[in-house]
Short mmCIF file of C-alpha atoms and ligand atoms in Angstrom, two decimals:
data_model
loop_
_atom_site.label_atom_id
_atom_site.label_comp_id
_atom_site.label_asym_id
_atom_site.label_seq_id
_atom_site.Cartn_x
_atom_site.Cartn_y
_atom_site.Cartn_z
CA MET A 1 -0.56 -0.14 0.28
CA ASP A 2 1.12 3.10 -1.11
CA CYS A 3 2.37 5.53 2.63
CA ILE A 4 3.57 9.13 3.38
CA LYS A 5 5.79 9.01 5.88
CA ARG A 6 5.86 12.70 7.82
CA ALA A 7 8.63 13.21 10.85
CA MET A 8 9.60 17.30 12.41
CA LEU A 9 13.49 17.20 13.17
CA PHE A 10 15.20 18.99 15.45
CA GLU A 11 11.87 19.77 17.63
CA GLY A 12 9.65 21.04 14.80
CA LYS A 13 12.23 23.27 13.35
CA ALA A 14 11.83 21.31 10.09
CA ILE A 15 9.66 18.27 8.77
CA VAL A 16 10.73 15.99 6.39
CA ASP A 17 7.68 13.62 4.11
CA VAL A 18 9.41 10.10 2.99
CA LEU A 19 6.92 10.03 0.25
CA GLU A 20 5.20 5.73 -1.42
CA THR A 21 3.84 6.09 -4.28
CA THR A 22 4.27 3.01 -6.79
CA ASP A 23 0.72 1.90 -6.73
CA ILE A 24 -0.34 4.91 -8.02
CA VAL A 25 1.94 5.24 -10.70
CA GLN A 26 0.74 1.42 -11.43
CA LYS A 27 -1.98 3.05 -12.03
CA ALA A 28 -1.53 5.95 -13.96
CA ILE A 29 0.49 3.72 -16.37
CA ASP A 30 -2.69 1.72 -16.87
CA TYR A 31 -5.78 4.17 -16.40
CA HIS A 32 -3.39 5.85 -19.89
CA HIS A 33 -1.48 3.55 -21.59
CA LEU A 34 1.49 5.61 -20.40
CA SER A 35 5.71 4.90 -22.34
CA ASP A 36 8.14 3.50 -19.64
CA ASP A 37 9.18 6.98 -19.66
CA ALA A 38 6.18 8.91 -19.83
CA ALA A 39 5.79 7.26 -16.77
CA VAL A 40 8.08 8.17 -14.62
CA ALA A 41 7.51 12.11 -15.80
CA LEU A 42 3.71 11.93 -15.52
CA GLY A 43 5.09 9.08 -11.54
CA LYS A 44 6.66 12.38 -10.28
CA LEU A 45 4.19 15.20 -10.33
CA LEU A 46 1.58 13.05 -8.88
CA THR A 47 4.18 12.28 -6.51
CA LEU A 48 4.23 15.82 -5.45
CA GLY A 49 0.40 15.94 -6.06
CA ALA A 50 -0.15 13.92 -3.30
CA PHE A 51 2.84 16.25 -1.39
CA ILE A 52 0.94 18.54 -1.32
CA SER A 53 -2.45 17.12 -0.58
CA SER A 54 -1.82 15.53 2.42
CA GLY A 55 -1.33 18.78 4.17
CA PHE A 56 -4.49 20.43 3.62
CA LYS A 57 -6.85 21.01 6.95
CA PHE A 58 -10.20 20.95 5.18
CA LYS A 59 -12.34 18.64 3.59
CA GLY A 60 -13.46 19.49 -0.22
CA ASN A 61 -10.07 21.87 -0.94
CA LYS A 62 -8.80 20.84 -4.26
CA LEU A 63 -4.86 21.01 -5.67
CA THR A 64 -4.45 21.35 -9.19
CA LEU A 65 -1.08 21.34 -10.97
CA ILE A 66 0.58 22.14 -14.62
CA MET A 67 3.44 21.91 -15.87
CA GLN A 68 3.21 22.69 -19.44
CA GLY A 69 7.04 23.45 -20.01
CA MET A 70 6.61 22.82 -24.72
CA GLY A 71 8.38 18.96 -23.45
CA LYS A 72 8.12 15.36 -25.74
CA GLY A 73 5.10 14.43 -23.18
CA GLY A 74 2.97 18.22 -24.32
CA LYS A 75 1.18 19.26 -21.17
CA LEU A 76 0.90 17.41 -17.40
CA VAL A 77 -2.26 17.79 -15.00
CA VAL A 78 -2.24 16.29 -11.86
CA CYS A 79 -4.62 16.39 -9.76
CA ALA A 80 -5.75 16.05 -5.84
CA ASP A 81 -8.45 16.12 -3.20
CA THR A 82 -7.76 16.39 0.51
CA GLY A 83 -6.09 13.59 1.94
CA ALA A 84 -2.81 12.67 -0.83
CA LYS A 85 -6.31 11.25 -3.45
CA VAL A 86 -5.08 11.59 -6.84
CA ARG A 87 -5.88 11.53 -10.44
CA GLY A 88 -3.52 12.88 -13.33
CA TYR A 89 -2.84 12.57 -17.31
CA MET A 90 -0.01 13.66 -20.25
CA GLU A 91 -0.77 15.17 -23.74
CA ASN A 92 1.46 11.68 -24.58
CA PRO A 93 1.50 9.19 -23.14
CA ASN A 94 4.26 7.91 -25.23
CA ALA A 95 6.16 10.66 -25.57
CA GLU A 96 9.22 9.10 -24.71
CA GLY A 97 13.22 10.76 -23.20
CA SER A 98 14.31 11.68 -20.12
CA VAL A 99 11.65 13.16 -17.90
CA GLU A 100 14.31 16.33 -18.80
CA GLU A 101 12.68 16.16 -22.12
CA ILE A 102 9.13 14.65 -21.46
CA VAL A 103 7.96 17.67 -19.87
CA GLY A 104 10.83 20.49 -21.19
CA LYS A 105 11.41 24.30 -19.88
CA ASN A 106 9.84 26.19 -22.23
CA GLY A 107 6.68 27.57 -19.77
CA TYR A 108 5.66 27.47 -16.75
CA LEU A 109 4.06 25.09 -13.60
CA ASN A 110 1.26 26.51 -12.03
CA ILE A 111 0.18 25.46 -9.04
CA ILE A 112 -4.08 26.40 -7.87
CA LYS A 113 -5.55 25.79 -4.37
CA ASP A 114 -8.93 25.81 -4.25
CA PHE A 115 -9.95 25.66 -0.37
CA GLY A 116 -13.51 27.35 -1.18
CA LEU A 117 -12.11 30.76 -0.99
CA LYS A 118 -13.23 33.90 -3.65
CA GLU A 119 -10.59 33.33 -5.95
CA PRO A 120 -8.99 29.98 -5.22
CA TYR A 121 -4.61 31.08 -5.35
CA ASN A 122 -2.78 30.46 -8.24
CA GLY A 123 0.67 30.40 -8.48
CA LEU A 124 3.00 30.32 -11.78
CA SER A 125 6.55 29.39 -11.77
CA GLU A 126 9.03 29.12 -13.83
CA ILE A 127 10.05 25.46 -15.05
CA VAL A 128 14.39 25.79 -14.85
CA CYS A 129 15.00 22.49 -15.55
CA GLY A 130 12.05 20.65 -16.09
CA ASN A 131 13.03 17.56 -13.95
CA ILE A 132 10.65 18.33 -12.33
CA ASP A 133 12.94 17.66 -7.80
CA LEU A 134 13.86 20.83 -9.12
CA ASP A 135 11.14 23.00 -10.70
CA PHE A 136 9.11 22.64 -7.73
CA ALA A 137 11.91 23.23 -5.04
CA TYR A 138 12.50 26.76 -7.35
CA TYR A 139 8.23 27.39 -6.85
CA PHE A 140 8.74 26.05 -3.14
CA THR A 141 11.64 28.55 -2.66
CA LYS A 142 10.06 31.75 -4.47
CA SER A 143 6.19 31.61 -3.86
CA GLU A 144 5.62 29.97 -0.36
CA GLN A 145 9.58 31.22 1.39
CA LEU A 146 10.31 27.17 1.81
CA PRO A 147 13.07 26.50 0.58
CA SER A 148 12.54 22.79 0.04
CA ALA A 149 15.08 20.32 -0.85
CA ILE A 150 13.21 17.55 -3.14
CA SER A 151 14.01 14.50 -4.53
CA LEU A 152 11.68 11.64 -6.14
CA GLY A 153 12.64 8.86 -7.69
CA VAL A 154 10.26 6.77 -10.57
CA LYS A 155 11.43 3.00 -11.86
CA VAL A 156 9.04 1.49 -15.19
CA LYS A 157 10.37 -1.41 -16.88
CA ASP A 158 7.63 -2.44 -19.56
CA GLY A 159 4.84 -0.97 -18.04
CA LYS A 160 5.42 -2.26 -14.45
CA CYS A 161 6.20 0.55 -12.33
CA LEU A 162 8.86 -1.06 -9.95
CA MET A 163 9.14 1.65 -7.33
CA SER A 164 7.46 5.20 -7.02
CA SER A 165 9.70 6.68 -4.01
CA GLY A 166 10.05 10.38 -2.48
CA VAL A 167 11.94 12.58 -0.45
CA ILE A 168 11.10 15.96 0.72
CA VAL A 169 12.28 18.43 3.64
CA GLN A 170 10.62 20.64 3.99
CA PRO A 171 11.75 23.93 6.95
CA MET A 172 9.59 25.58 9.07
CA PRO A 173 9.68 29.40 10.28
CA ASN A 174 11.68 28.44 13.28
CA CYS A 175 14.74 27.47 11.42
CA THR A 176 17.55 28.10 11.17
CA ASP A 177 20.82 29.16 8.69
CA ASP A 178 22.52 26.04 10.11
CA ILE A 179 19.15 23.64 9.98
CA LYS A 180 18.62 23.97 6.07
CA PHE A 181 21.91 23.71 5.90
CA ILE A 182 22.77 20.08 6.97
CA LEU A 183 19.28 18.81 5.73
CA SER A 184 19.29 20.10 2.30
CA ASP A 185 23.21 18.04 2.44
CA ALA A 186 21.85 15.73 3.93
CA VAL A 187 18.95 14.80 1.05
CA SER A 188 21.58 15.89 -2.16
CA GLN A 189 23.25 12.58 -1.21
CA LEU A 190 19.93 10.74 -1.60
CA LYS A 191 21.12 10.02 -4.83
CA ASP A 192 18.94 6.92 -5.83
CA VAL A 193 15.89 7.42 -3.51
CA ALA A 194 13.56 4.75 -5.11
CA ALA A 195 17.18 1.58 -4.54
CA LEU A 196 16.63 3.64 -1.24
CA VAL A 197 13.62 3.41 -0.72
CA GLU A 198 13.19 -0.59 -2.48
CA GLU A 199 16.78 -1.48 -0.09
CA ARG A 200 15.66 -0.26 3.55
CA GLY A 201 11.20 -0.05 2.83
CA SER A 202 10.52 4.04 3.41
CA GLN A 203 10.39 3.72 7.33
CA GLY A 204 13.66 2.51 7.16
CA PHE A 205 15.30 4.62 4.56
CA LEU A 206 13.13 7.61 7.31
CA GLU A 207 14.74 6.04 9.93
CA TYR A 208 18.15 5.42 8.23
CA TYR A 209 18.73 8.62 7.12
CA PHE A 210 17.06 11.33 9.13
CA GLY A 211 16.55 9.26 12.89
CA HIS A 212 19.61 10.82 13.76
CA PHE A 213 18.71 14.71 13.63
CA GLN A 214 16.11 14.25 16.60
CA MET A 215 13.15 12.87 14.82
CA GLN A 216 9.99 12.68 16.81
CA GLN A 217 7.14 11.14 13.99
CA LEU A 218 3.70 11.38 12.87
CA GLU A 219 1.36 10.46 11.45
CA ASP A 220 1.39 8.10 8.63
CA VAL A 221 -1.27 9.37 5.46
CA HIS A 222 -2.19 6.53 2.46
CA PRO A 223 -2.60 8.34 -0.28
CA VAL A 224 -4.67 6.52 -3.45
CA TYR A 225 -4.97 7.94 -7.44
CA GLU A 226 -8.76 8.51 -7.28
CA CYS A 227 -11.35 10.56 -9.47
CA SER A 228 -13.36 12.02 -8.94
CA CYS A 229 -15.25 12.41 -12.43
CA SER A 230 -19.72 12.08 -12.14
CA ASP A 231 -22.72 11.77 -13.88
CA GLU A 232 -22.92 15.91 -12.44
CA ARG A 233 -19.08 16.70 -13.91
CA ILE A 234 -19.31 15.96 -17.10
CA MET A 235 -22.71 17.31 -17.55
CA GLY A 236 -21.31 20.49 -16.43
CA MET A 237 -18.22 20.00 -18.72
CA LEU A 238 -21.19 19.52 -21.31
CA LYS A 239 -22.43 22.75 -20.79
CA THR A 240 -19.49 24.63 -20.91
CA LEU A 241 -19.55 22.92 -24.92
CA GLY A 242 -22.48 25.01 -25.51
CA LYS A 243 -25.77 23.91 -26.30
CA LYS A 244 -25.75 23.70 -30.14
CA ASP A 245 -22.34 21.89 -30.24
CA VAL A 246 -23.92 19.75 -28.30
CA TYR A 247 -27.06 19.07 -30.45
CA ASP A 248 -24.97 18.49 -33.62
CA ILE A 249 -22.67 15.84 -32.17
CA ILE A 250 -26.39 14.34 -31.03
CA ALA A 251 -27.98 14.61 -34.80
CA LYS A 252 -25.17 13.22 -35.56
CA GLU A 253 -24.35 10.77 -34.05
CA GLY A 254 -27.35 10.07 -32.32
CA LYS A 255 -25.81 10.05 -28.25
CA ILE A 256 -22.49 11.91 -26.66
CA GLU A 257 -19.53 10.39 -25.64
CA VAL A 258 -16.96 12.22 -23.40
CA SER A 259 -14.32 9.25 -21.22
CA CYS A 260 -12.76 10.71 -18.57
CA GLN A 261 -9.50 11.92 -19.34
CA PHE A 262 -8.58 10.48 -15.97
CA CYS A 263 -9.36 7.68 -15.17
CA SER A 264 -10.75 6.66 -19.02
CA LYS A 265 -14.19 6.00 -17.40
CA LYS A 266 -16.61 6.14 -20.64
CA TYR A 267 -19.94 8.74 -20.62
CA SER A 268 -22.39 7.67 -23.01
CA TYR A 269 -25.65 10.91 -23.02
CA LYS A 270 -28.97 10.83 -24.97
CA GLU A 271 -30.47 13.83 -26.84
CA GLU A 272 -33.06 12.86 -23.68
CA ASP A 273 -30.18 13.26 -21.49
CA ILE A 274 -28.86 16.64 -22.56
CA SER A 275 -32.23 18.61 -22.44
CA LYS A 276 -31.81 18.45 -18.97
CA ILE A 277 -29.50 20.19 -18.13
CA PHE A 278 -29.71 23.07 -20.83
CA ASP A 279 -33.65 23.24 -20.32
CA GLU A 280 -33.10 23.87 -16.37
ZN1 ZN B 301 -12.17 10.25 -13.61
#
């Protein structure tokens, strides 16, 4: 089962998260028939979606992450709800190459957090190198004043996710520069996180690499790949297409079929279903 292990370090001056998201990445591969390389890129973004949404405090909070760097994979999108319920897709699931090539670096990373207030928080950050780890570290440092150390690792072979994991360290406001330095140095040593977590398990990894930093472990979170699509949502989307376009399709095809971008579930509507949404 996927898991996020979290601990406070140095009497709460920093927080470390060790994430295991192998099942989530496998679901993404199964839904979207991702190439192995594409799965590594989307897997990293899904892992960050799980991380950020695991920190949401209230039910109904929503996260959207969009990376549009003009790379081979096109646009990558991840959405998540409170409690680390994530889902995602990318424009070109067949893309091959390094994560940098798939994401590209000519564009922006967009982070939208919707806490049910009037305006959602909308953060825009440059993609600095396209490897995702550094792009988010840059975002957290510049936009949220949280100089974060991030190392993610996803191993995929022949359509099977062997391991997807990551380690993220973030300082708290009372963190000293010395502690920030020690921790970012510790994370920078962890070159192949997937292999290290595979070797020790996420609990063993956490204890081995961070146990000596006055560690105080918090409760685990279990992230999942979960889609929130429903008739209501799909019909809402059809409504935005406009009455004329929708009725044109029905006139031609006898029905309108939509499949969910995140989970490939198919929705099919006939004229009588559609008349409900436009004639209300
Ligand atoms: Zn869906």
